[in-house]
Tab-separated table of C-alpha atoms in Angstrom:
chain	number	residue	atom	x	y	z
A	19	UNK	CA	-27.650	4.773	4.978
A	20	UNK	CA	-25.817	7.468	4.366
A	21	UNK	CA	-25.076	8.216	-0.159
A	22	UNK	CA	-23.161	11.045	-2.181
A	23	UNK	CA	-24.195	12.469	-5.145
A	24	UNK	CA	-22.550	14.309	-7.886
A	25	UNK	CA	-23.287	15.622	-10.891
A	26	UNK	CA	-23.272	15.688	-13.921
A	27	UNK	CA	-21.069	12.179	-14.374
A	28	UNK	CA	-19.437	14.082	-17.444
A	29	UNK	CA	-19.103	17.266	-18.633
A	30	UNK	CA	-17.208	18.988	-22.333
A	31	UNK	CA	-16.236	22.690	-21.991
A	32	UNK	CA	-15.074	25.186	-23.992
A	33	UNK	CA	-12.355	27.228	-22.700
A	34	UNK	CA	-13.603	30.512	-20.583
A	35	UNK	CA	-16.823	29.319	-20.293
A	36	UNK	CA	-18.094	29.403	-16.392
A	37	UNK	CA	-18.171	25.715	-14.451
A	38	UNK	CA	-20.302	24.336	-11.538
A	39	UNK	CA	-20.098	21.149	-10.134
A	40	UNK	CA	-22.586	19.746	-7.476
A	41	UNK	CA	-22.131	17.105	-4.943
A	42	UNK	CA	-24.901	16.260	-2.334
A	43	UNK	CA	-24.796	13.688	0.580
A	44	UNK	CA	-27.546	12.075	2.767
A	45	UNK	CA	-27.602	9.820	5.510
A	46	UNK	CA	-25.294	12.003	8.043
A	47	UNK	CA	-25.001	15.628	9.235
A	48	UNK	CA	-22.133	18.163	9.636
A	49	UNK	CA	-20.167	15.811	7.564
A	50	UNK	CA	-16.775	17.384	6.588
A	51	UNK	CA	-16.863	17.575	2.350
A	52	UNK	CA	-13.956	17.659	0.028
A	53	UNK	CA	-12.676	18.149	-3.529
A	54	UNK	CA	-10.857	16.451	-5.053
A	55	UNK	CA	-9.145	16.297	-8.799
A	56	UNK	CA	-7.158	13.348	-10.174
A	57	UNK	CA	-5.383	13.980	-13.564
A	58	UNK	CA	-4.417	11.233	-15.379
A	59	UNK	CA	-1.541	9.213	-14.331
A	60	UNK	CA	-1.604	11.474	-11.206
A	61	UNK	CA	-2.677	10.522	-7.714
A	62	UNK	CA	-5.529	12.793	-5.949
A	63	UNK	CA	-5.023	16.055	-5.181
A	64	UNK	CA	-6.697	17.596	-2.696
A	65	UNK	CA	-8.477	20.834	-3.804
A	66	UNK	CA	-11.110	22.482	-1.002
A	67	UNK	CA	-11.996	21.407	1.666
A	68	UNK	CA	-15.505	22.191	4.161
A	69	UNK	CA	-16.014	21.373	8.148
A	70	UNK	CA	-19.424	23.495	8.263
A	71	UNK	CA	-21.876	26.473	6.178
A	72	UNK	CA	-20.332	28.711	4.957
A	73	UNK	CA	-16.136	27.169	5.787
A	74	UNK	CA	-14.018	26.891	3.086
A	75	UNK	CA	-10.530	25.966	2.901
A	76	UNK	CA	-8.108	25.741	-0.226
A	77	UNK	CA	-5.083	23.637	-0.579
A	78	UNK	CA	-3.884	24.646	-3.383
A	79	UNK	CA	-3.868	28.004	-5.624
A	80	UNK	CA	-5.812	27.924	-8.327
A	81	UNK	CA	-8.535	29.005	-10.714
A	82	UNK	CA	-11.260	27.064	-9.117
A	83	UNK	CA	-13.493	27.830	-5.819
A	84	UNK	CA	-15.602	26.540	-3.473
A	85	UNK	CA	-18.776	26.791	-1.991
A	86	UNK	CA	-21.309	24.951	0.987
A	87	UNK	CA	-24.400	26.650	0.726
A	88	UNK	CA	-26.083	23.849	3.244
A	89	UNK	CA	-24.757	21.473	5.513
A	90	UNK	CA	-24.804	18.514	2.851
A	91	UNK	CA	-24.275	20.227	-0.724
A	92	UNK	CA	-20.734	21.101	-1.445
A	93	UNK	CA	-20.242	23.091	-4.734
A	94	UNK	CA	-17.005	23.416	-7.240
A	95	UNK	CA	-16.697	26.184	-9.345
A	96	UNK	CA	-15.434	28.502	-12.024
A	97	UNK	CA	-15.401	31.574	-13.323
A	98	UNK	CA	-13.158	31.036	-16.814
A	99	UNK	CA	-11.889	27.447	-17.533
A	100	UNK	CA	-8.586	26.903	-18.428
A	101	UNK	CA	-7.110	23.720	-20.313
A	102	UNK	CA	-5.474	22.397	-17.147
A	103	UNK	CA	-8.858	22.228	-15.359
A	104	UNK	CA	-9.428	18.904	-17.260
A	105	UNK	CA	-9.514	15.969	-14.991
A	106	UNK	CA	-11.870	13.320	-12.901
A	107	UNK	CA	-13.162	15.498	-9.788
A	108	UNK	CA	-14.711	13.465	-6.931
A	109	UNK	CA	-16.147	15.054	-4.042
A	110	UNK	CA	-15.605	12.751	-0.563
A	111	UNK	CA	-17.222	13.016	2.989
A	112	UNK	CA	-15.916	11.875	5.992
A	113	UNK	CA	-18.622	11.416	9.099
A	114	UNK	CA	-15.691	10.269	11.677
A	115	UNK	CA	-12.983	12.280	10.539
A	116	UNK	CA	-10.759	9.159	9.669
A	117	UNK	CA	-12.684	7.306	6.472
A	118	UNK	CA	-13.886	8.905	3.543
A	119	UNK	CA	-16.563	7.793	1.386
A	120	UNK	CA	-16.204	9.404	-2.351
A	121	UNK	CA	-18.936	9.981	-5.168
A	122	UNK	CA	-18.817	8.685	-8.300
A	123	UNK	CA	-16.797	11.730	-9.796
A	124	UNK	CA	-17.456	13.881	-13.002
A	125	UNK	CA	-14.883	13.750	-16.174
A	126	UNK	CA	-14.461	16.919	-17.362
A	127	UNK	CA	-13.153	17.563	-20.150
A	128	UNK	CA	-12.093	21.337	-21.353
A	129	UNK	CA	-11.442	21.867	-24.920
B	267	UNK	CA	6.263	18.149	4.086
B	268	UNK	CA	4.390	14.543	4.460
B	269	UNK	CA	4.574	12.255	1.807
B	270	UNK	CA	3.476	8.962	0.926
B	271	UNK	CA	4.559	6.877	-2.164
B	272	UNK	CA	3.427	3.751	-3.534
B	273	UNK	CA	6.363	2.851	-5.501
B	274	UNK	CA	5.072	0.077	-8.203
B	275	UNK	CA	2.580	1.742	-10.537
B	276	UNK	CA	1.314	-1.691	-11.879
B	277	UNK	CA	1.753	-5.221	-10.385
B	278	UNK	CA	0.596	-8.223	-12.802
B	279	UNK	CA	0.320	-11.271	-11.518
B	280	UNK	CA	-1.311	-15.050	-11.689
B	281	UNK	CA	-4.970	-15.568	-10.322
B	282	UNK	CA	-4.450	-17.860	-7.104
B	283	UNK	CA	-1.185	-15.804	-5.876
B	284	UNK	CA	-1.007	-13.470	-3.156
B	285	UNK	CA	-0.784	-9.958	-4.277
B	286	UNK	CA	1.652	-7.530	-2.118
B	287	UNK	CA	1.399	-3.942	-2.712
B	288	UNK	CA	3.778	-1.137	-1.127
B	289	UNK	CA	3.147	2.116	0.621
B	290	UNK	CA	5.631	3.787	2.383
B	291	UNK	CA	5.546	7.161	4.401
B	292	UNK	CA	7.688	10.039	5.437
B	293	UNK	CA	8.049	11.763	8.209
B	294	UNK	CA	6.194	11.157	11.265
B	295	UNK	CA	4.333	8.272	11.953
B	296	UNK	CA	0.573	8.837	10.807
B	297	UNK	CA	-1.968	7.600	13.432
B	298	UNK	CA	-3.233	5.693	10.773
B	299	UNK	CA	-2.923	4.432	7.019
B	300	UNK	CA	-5.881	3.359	4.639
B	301	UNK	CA	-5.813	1.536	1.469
B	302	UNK	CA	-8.439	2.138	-0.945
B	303	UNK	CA	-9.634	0.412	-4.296
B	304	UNK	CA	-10.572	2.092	-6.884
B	305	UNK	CA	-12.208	1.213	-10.422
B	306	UNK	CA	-11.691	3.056	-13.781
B	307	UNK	CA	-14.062	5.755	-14.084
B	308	UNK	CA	-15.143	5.203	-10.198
B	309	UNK	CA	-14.346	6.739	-6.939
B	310	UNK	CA	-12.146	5.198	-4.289
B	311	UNK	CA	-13.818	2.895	-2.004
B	312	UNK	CA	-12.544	2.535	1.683
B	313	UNK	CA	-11.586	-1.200	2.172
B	314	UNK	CA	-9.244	-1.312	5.583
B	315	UNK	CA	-7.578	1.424	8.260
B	316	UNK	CA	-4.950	0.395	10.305
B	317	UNK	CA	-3.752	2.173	13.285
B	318	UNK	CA	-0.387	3.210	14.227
B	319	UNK	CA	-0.326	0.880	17.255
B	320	UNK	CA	-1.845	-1.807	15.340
B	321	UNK	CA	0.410	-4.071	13.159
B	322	UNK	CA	-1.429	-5.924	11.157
B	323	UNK	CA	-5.225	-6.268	10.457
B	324	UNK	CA	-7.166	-8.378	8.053
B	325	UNK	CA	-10.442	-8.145	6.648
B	326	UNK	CA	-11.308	-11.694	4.382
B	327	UNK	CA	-8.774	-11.930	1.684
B	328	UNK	CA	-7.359	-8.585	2.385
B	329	UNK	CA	-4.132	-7.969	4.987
B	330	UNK	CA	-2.956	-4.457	5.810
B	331	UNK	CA	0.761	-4.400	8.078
B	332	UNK	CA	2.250	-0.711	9.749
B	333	UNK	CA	5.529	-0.936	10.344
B	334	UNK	CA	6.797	1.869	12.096
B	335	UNK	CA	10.379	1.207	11.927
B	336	UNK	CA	10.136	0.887	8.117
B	337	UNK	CA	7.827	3.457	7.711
B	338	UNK	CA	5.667	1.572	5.121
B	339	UNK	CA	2.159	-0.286	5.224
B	340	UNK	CA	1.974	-3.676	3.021
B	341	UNK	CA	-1.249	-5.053	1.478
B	342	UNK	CA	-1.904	-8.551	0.729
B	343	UNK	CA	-4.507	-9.881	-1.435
B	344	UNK	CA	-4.631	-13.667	-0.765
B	345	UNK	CA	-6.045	-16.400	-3.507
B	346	UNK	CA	-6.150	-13.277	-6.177
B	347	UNK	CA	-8.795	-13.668	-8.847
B	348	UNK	CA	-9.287	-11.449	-12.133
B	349	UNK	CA	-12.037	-9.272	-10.318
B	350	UNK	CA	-9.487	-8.182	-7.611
B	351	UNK	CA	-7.786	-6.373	-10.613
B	352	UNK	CA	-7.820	-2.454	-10.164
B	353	UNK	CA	-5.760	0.309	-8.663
B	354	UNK	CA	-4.964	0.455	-4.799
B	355	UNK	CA	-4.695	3.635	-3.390
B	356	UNK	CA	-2.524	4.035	-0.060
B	357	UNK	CA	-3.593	7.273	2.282
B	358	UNK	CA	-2.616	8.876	5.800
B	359	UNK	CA	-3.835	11.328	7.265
B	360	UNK	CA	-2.052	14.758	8.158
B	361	UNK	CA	-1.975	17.645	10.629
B	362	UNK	CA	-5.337	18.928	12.315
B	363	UNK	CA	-8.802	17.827	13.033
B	364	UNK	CA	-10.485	17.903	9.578
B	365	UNK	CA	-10.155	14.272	8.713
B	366	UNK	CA	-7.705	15.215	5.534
B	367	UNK	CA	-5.852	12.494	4.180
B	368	UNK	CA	-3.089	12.746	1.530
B	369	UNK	CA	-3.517	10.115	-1.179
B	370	UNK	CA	-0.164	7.951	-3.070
B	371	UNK	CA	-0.798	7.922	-6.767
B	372	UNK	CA	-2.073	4.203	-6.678
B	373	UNK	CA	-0.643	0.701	-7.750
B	374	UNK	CA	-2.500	-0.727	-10.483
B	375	UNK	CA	-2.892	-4.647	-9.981
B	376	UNK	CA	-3.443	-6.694	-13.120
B	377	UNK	CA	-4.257	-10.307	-12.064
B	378	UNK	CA	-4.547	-12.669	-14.839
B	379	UNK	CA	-6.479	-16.122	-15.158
């Protein structure tokens, strides 16, 4: 069956300190992967977003990046947080291009 | 641009009553709209896709409509009970091949005993 990981569930940052976020899926191959951050009271927003090794897209400007060292690990990070990088970030994969299937997120919380 | 907007942020109602939660869409049709429920602290999870040419679809208590001329997608939640309560996310998809959906920011359904 196929499962998505991420890690860790939470996370407490201090401002300008580095980030990296990990989400992992099984059960399926060349699954497209994305990022996603939901502020509170906000809906999701889509951040990155992979169809293969190595293929990174971006949605939005920002001070995070993206990474997909293997066909099922998708990685989120940062060089320097900033305050408005607080949120819940869930990491999704879609095997059919219409569904997505999310992880369980990670709170993070930058202080 | 594509939007979609779920105008109610909360909906309380009595357990036994039949929930009905908005979504409505601009621009072009999507070829499809999803609804998704999601728990606090919890990612989404899928619960029904309907189609463009499709107009309404059910899955047990659930019932998804696409109406086209309205532009908007209504879910139903028959015979509610207090463990239906949590927010309903409304999503089409946009432009390309990559499967990316844009999300509304969710309807929170309260449904007391």
């Amino acid at each position: 069956s196929q499962t998505i990981h991420q890690w860790p569930a939470t996370l407490v940052q201090p401002v300008g300190s580095p980030l990296s976020l990990e989400c992992t899926v099984e059960g399926t191959s060349n699954p497209n992967l994305y990022w996603y951050r939901q502020a509170a009271g906000r809906g999701l927003q889509l951040l990155f977003y992979s169809v293969g090794i190595g293929q990174i897209s971006s949605e939005v400007p920002q001070n995070l990046s993206a990474s997909r060292p293997q066909d099922r690990q998708f990685i989120l990070s940062s060089k320097k947080l900033l305050l408005s990088d607080s949120g819940f970030y869930l990491c999704a994969f879609t095997p059919s291009l219409e569904t997505q299937y999310f992880g369980p997120g990670t709170r993070l919380l930058v202080l | 641009s594509q939007k979609i907007e779920q105008n109610s942020e909360a909906l309380n109602i009595q357990e036994g009553k039949t929930a009905t939660l908005t979504c409505n869409y601009t621009n072009y049709s999507p070829a499809y709209l999803q609804w998704y429920r999601q728990d606090p602290g919890r990612g989404p999870v899928f619960l029904l896709l309907i189609r463009e040419n499709e107009k309404e679809k059910r899955k047990e208590r659930l019932k998804v409509t696409f109406d086209t001329t309205l532009k908007q997608s209504l879910f139903h939640i028959t015979a509610s009970q207090p463990a239906d309560s949590a927010t309903y996310l409304c999503a089409r998809n946009y432009g390309g091949s990559q499967g990316n959906l844009i999300f509304g920011k969710g309807t929170k359904l309260s449904v007391k005993p």
